[in-house]
Short mmCIF file of C-alpha atoms in Angstrom, two decimals:
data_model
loop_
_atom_site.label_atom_id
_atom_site.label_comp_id
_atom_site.label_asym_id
_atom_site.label_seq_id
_atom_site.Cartn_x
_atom_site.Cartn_y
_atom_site.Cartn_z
CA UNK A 1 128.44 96.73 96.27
CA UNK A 2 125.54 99.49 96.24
CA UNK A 3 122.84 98.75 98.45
CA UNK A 4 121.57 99.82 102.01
CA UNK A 5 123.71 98.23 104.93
CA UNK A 6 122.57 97.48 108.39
CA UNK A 7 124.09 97.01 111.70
CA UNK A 8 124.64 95.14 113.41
CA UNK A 9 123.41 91.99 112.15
CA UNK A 10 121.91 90.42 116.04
CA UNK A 11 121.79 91.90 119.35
CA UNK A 12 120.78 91.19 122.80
CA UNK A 13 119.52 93.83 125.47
CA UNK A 14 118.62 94.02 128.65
CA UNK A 15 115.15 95.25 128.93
CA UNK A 16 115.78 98.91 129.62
CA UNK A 17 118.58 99.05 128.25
CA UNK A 18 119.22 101.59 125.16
CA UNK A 19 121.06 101.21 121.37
CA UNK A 20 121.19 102.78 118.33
CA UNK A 21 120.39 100.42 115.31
CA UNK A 22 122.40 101.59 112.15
CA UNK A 23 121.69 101.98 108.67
CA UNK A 24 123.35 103.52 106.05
CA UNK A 25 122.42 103.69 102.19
CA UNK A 26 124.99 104.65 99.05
CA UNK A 27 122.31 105.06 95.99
CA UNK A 28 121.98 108.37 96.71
CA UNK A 29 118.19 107.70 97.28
CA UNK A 30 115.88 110.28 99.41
CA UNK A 31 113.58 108.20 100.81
CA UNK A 32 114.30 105.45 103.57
CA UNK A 33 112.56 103.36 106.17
CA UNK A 34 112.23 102.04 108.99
CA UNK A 35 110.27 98.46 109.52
CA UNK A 36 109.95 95.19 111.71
CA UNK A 37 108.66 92.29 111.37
CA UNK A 38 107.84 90.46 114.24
CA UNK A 39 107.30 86.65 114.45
CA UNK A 40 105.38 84.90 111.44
CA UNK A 41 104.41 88.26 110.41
CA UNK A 42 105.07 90.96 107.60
CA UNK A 43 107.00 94.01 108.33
CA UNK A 44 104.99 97.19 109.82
CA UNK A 45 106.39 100.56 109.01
CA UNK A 46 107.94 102.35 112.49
CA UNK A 47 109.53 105.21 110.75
CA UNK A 48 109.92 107.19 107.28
CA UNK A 49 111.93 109.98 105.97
CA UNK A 50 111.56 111.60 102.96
CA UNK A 51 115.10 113.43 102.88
CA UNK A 52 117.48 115.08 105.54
CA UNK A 53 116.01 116.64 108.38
CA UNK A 54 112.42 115.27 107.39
CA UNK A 55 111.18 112.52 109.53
CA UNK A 56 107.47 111.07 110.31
CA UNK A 57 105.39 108.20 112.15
CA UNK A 58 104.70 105.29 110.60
CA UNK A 59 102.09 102.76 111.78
CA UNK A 60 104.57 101.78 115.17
CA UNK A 61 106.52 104.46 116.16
CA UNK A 62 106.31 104.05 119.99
CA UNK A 63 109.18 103.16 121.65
CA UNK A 64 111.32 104.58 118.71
CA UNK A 65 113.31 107.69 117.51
CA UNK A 66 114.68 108.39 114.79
CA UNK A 67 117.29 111.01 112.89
CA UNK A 68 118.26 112.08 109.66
CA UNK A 69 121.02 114.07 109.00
CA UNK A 70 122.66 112.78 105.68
CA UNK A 71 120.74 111.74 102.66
CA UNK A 72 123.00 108.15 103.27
CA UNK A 73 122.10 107.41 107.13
CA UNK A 74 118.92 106.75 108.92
CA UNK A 75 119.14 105.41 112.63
CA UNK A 76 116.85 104.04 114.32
CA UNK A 77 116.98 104.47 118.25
CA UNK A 78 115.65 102.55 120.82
CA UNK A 79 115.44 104.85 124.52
CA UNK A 80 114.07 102.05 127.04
CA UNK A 81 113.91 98.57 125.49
CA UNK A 82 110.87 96.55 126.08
CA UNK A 83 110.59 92.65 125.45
CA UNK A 84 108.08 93.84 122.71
CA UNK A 85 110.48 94.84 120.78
CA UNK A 86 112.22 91.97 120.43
CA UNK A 87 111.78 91.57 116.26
CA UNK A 88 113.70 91.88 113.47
CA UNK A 89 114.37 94.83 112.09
CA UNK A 90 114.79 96.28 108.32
CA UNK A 91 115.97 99.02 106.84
CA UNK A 92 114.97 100.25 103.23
CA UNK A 93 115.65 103.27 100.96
CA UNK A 94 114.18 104.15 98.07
CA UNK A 95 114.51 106.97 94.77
CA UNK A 96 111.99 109.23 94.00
CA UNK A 97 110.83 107.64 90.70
CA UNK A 98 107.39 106.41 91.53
CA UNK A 99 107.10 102.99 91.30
CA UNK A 100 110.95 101.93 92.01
CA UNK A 101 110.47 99.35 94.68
CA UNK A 102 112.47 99.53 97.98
CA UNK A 103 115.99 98.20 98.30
CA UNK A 104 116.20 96.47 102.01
CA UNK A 105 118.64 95.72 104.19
CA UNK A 106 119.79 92.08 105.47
CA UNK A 107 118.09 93.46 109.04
CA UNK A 108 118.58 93.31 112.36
CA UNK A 109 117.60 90.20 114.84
CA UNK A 110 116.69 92.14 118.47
CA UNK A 111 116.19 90.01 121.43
CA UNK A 112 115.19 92.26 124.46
CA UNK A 113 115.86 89.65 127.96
CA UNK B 1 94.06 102.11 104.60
CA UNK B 2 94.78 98.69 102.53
CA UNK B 3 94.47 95.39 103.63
CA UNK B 4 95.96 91.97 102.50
CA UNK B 5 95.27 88.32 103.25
CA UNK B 6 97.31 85.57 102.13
CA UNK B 7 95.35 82.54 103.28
CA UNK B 8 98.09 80.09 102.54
CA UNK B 9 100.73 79.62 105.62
CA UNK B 10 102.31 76.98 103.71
CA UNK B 11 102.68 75.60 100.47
CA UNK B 12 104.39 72.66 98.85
CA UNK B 13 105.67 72.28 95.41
CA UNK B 14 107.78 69.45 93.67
CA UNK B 15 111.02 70.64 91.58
CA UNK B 16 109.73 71.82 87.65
CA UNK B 17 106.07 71.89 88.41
CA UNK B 18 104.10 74.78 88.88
CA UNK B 19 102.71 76.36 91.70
CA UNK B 20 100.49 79.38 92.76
CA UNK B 21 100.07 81.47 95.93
CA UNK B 22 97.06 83.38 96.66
CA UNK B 23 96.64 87.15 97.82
CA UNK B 24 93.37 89.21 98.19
CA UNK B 25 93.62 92.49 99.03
CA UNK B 26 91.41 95.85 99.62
CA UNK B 27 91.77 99.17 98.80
CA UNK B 28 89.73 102.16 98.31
CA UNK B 29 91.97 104.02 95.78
CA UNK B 30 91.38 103.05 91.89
CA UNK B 31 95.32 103.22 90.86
CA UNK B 32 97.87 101.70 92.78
CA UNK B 33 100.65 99.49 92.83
CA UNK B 34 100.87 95.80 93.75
CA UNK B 35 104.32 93.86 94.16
CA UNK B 36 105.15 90.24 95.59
CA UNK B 37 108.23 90.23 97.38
CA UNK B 38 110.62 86.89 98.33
CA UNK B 39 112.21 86.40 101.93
CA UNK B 40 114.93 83.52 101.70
CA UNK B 41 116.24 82.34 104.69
CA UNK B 42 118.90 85.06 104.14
CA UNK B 43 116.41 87.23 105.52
CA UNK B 44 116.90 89.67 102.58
CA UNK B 45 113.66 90.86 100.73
CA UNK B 46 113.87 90.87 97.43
CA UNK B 47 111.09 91.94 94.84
CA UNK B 48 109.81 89.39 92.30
CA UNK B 49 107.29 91.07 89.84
CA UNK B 50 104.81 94.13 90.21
CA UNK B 51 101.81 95.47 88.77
CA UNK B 52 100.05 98.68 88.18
CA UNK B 53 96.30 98.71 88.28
CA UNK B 54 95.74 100.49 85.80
CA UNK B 55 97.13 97.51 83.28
CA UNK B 56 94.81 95.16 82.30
CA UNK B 57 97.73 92.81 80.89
CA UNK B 58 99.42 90.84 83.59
CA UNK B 59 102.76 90.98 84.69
CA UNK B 60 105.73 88.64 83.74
CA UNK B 61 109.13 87.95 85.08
CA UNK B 62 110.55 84.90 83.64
CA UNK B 63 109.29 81.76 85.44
CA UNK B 64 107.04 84.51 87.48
CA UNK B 65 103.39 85.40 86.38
CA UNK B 66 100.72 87.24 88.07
CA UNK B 67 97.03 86.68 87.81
CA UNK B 68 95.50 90.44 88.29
CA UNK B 69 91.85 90.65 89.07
CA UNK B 70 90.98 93.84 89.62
CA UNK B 71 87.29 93.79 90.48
CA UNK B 72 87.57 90.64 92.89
CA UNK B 73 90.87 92.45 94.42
CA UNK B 74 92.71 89.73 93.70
CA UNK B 75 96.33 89.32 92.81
CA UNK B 76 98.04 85.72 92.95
CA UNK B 77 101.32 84.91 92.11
CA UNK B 78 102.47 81.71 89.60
CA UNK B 79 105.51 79.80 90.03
CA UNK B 80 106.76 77.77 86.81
CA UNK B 81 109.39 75.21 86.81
CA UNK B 82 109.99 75.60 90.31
CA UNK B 83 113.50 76.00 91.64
CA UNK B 84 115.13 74.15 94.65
CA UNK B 85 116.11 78.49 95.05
CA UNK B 86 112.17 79.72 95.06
CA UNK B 87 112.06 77.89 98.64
CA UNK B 88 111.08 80.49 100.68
CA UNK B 89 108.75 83.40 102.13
CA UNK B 90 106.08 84.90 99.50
CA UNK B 91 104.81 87.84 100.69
CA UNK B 92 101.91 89.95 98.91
CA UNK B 93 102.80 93.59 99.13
CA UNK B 94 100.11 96.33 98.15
CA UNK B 95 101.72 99.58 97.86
CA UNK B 96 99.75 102.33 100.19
CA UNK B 97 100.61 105.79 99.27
CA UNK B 98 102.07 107.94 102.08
CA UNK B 99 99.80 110.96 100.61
CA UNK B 100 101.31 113.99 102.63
CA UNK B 101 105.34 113.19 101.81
CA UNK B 102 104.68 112.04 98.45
CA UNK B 103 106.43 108.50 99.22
CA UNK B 104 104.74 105.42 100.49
CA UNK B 105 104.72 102.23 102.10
CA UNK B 106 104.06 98.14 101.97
CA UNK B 107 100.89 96.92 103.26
CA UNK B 108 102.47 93.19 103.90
CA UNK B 109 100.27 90.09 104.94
CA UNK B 110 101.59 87.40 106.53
CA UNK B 111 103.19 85.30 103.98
CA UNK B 112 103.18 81.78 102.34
CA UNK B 113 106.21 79.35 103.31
CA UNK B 114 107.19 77.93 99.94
CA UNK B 115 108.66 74.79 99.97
CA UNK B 116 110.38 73.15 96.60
CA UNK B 117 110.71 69.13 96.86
CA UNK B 118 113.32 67.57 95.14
#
């Protein structure tokens, strides 16, 4: 099925410790994102990019990198965990007709230990 | 940059009645978007209805109906004949334009916990 796909589904880290959270998208859609949403909360926008090779900050980029190389995948990289980034993480893409919502991933439950 | 408050942690509804969740929200910008989005325990987000400002007439999506009031920033969301399958997380979404890269992003509050009684 079309969609955006995440992985994996739940990890734990050491704090310190570094991964690569994956997300890949087959809609052929531009535009993709980066969010988490932390505890009782909404999701806050880490990271954006509006094609390949075009990345840029969202509201909480520290702690975070990110690369886009293909139009389909968008990782999101974590260098030296930190317990407050234990969250949940989403992924979302989305075309370039205006008001076409975002398609999210099932996300990504971090624990940092 | 927007704001939105859902003052409603939690809400309670019995099966086939109706039910409506609050949102207030506030933006500088005269057009923009508005969209409630559901999180099931699944964890998946998925949209339920949006609204452009610009439209006076309010939105519709089958048992889902939006109140719009645009001058009091105010955008609540109505639940009809509610589902054991509506039980969930409601969360009020302004749409914030990302003005440089010609995309944008949610402005999300913190959500009302729906619960359907049988």
């Amino acid at each position: 099925n079309a969609g955006v796909t995440q992985t994996p589904k739940f990890r734990i880290l050491k704090i310190g410790q570094s991964m690569t959270l994956q997300c890949t998208q087959d809609m052929n859609h531009n535009y993709m994102y980066w969010y988490r949403q932390d505890p009782g909360m909404g999701l806050k926008l880490i990271y954006y990019s509006v094609g390949a090779g075009i990345t840029d900050k969202g509201e909480v980029p520290n702690g975070y990198n990110v690369s886009r190389s293909t139009t389909e995948d968008f990782p999101l990289r974590l260098e030296l965990a930190a317990p407050s980034q234990t969250s949940v993480y989403f992924c979302a893409s989305s075309s370039t007709t205006t008001w076409w919502p975002q398609h999210f991933g099932d996300g990504t439950r971090l624990s940092i230990l | 940059a927007q704001t939105v408050t859902q003052s409603q942690p939690e809400m309670s509804v019995q099966e086939a009645e109706t039910v409506t969740l609050s949102c207030t929200y506030d933006t500088s910008e005269s057009d923009y978007y508005l969209f409630w989005y559901k999180q099931p325990p699944s964890r998946q987000m998925i949209l339920v209805i949006r609204q452009e400002a610009y439209k006076q007439q309010n939105a519709t999506e089958n048992r889902f109906s939006v109140n719009f009031q645009k001058a009091a920033k105010s955008f609540s969301l109505k639940i009809s004949d509610s589902q054991l399958g509506d039980a969930a997380m409601y969360f009020c979404a302004p749409r914030e334009d990302l003005t440089t890269s010609g995309t944008y992003k949610y402005i999300f509050g913190t959500g009302t916990r729906l619960k359907v009684l049988a």
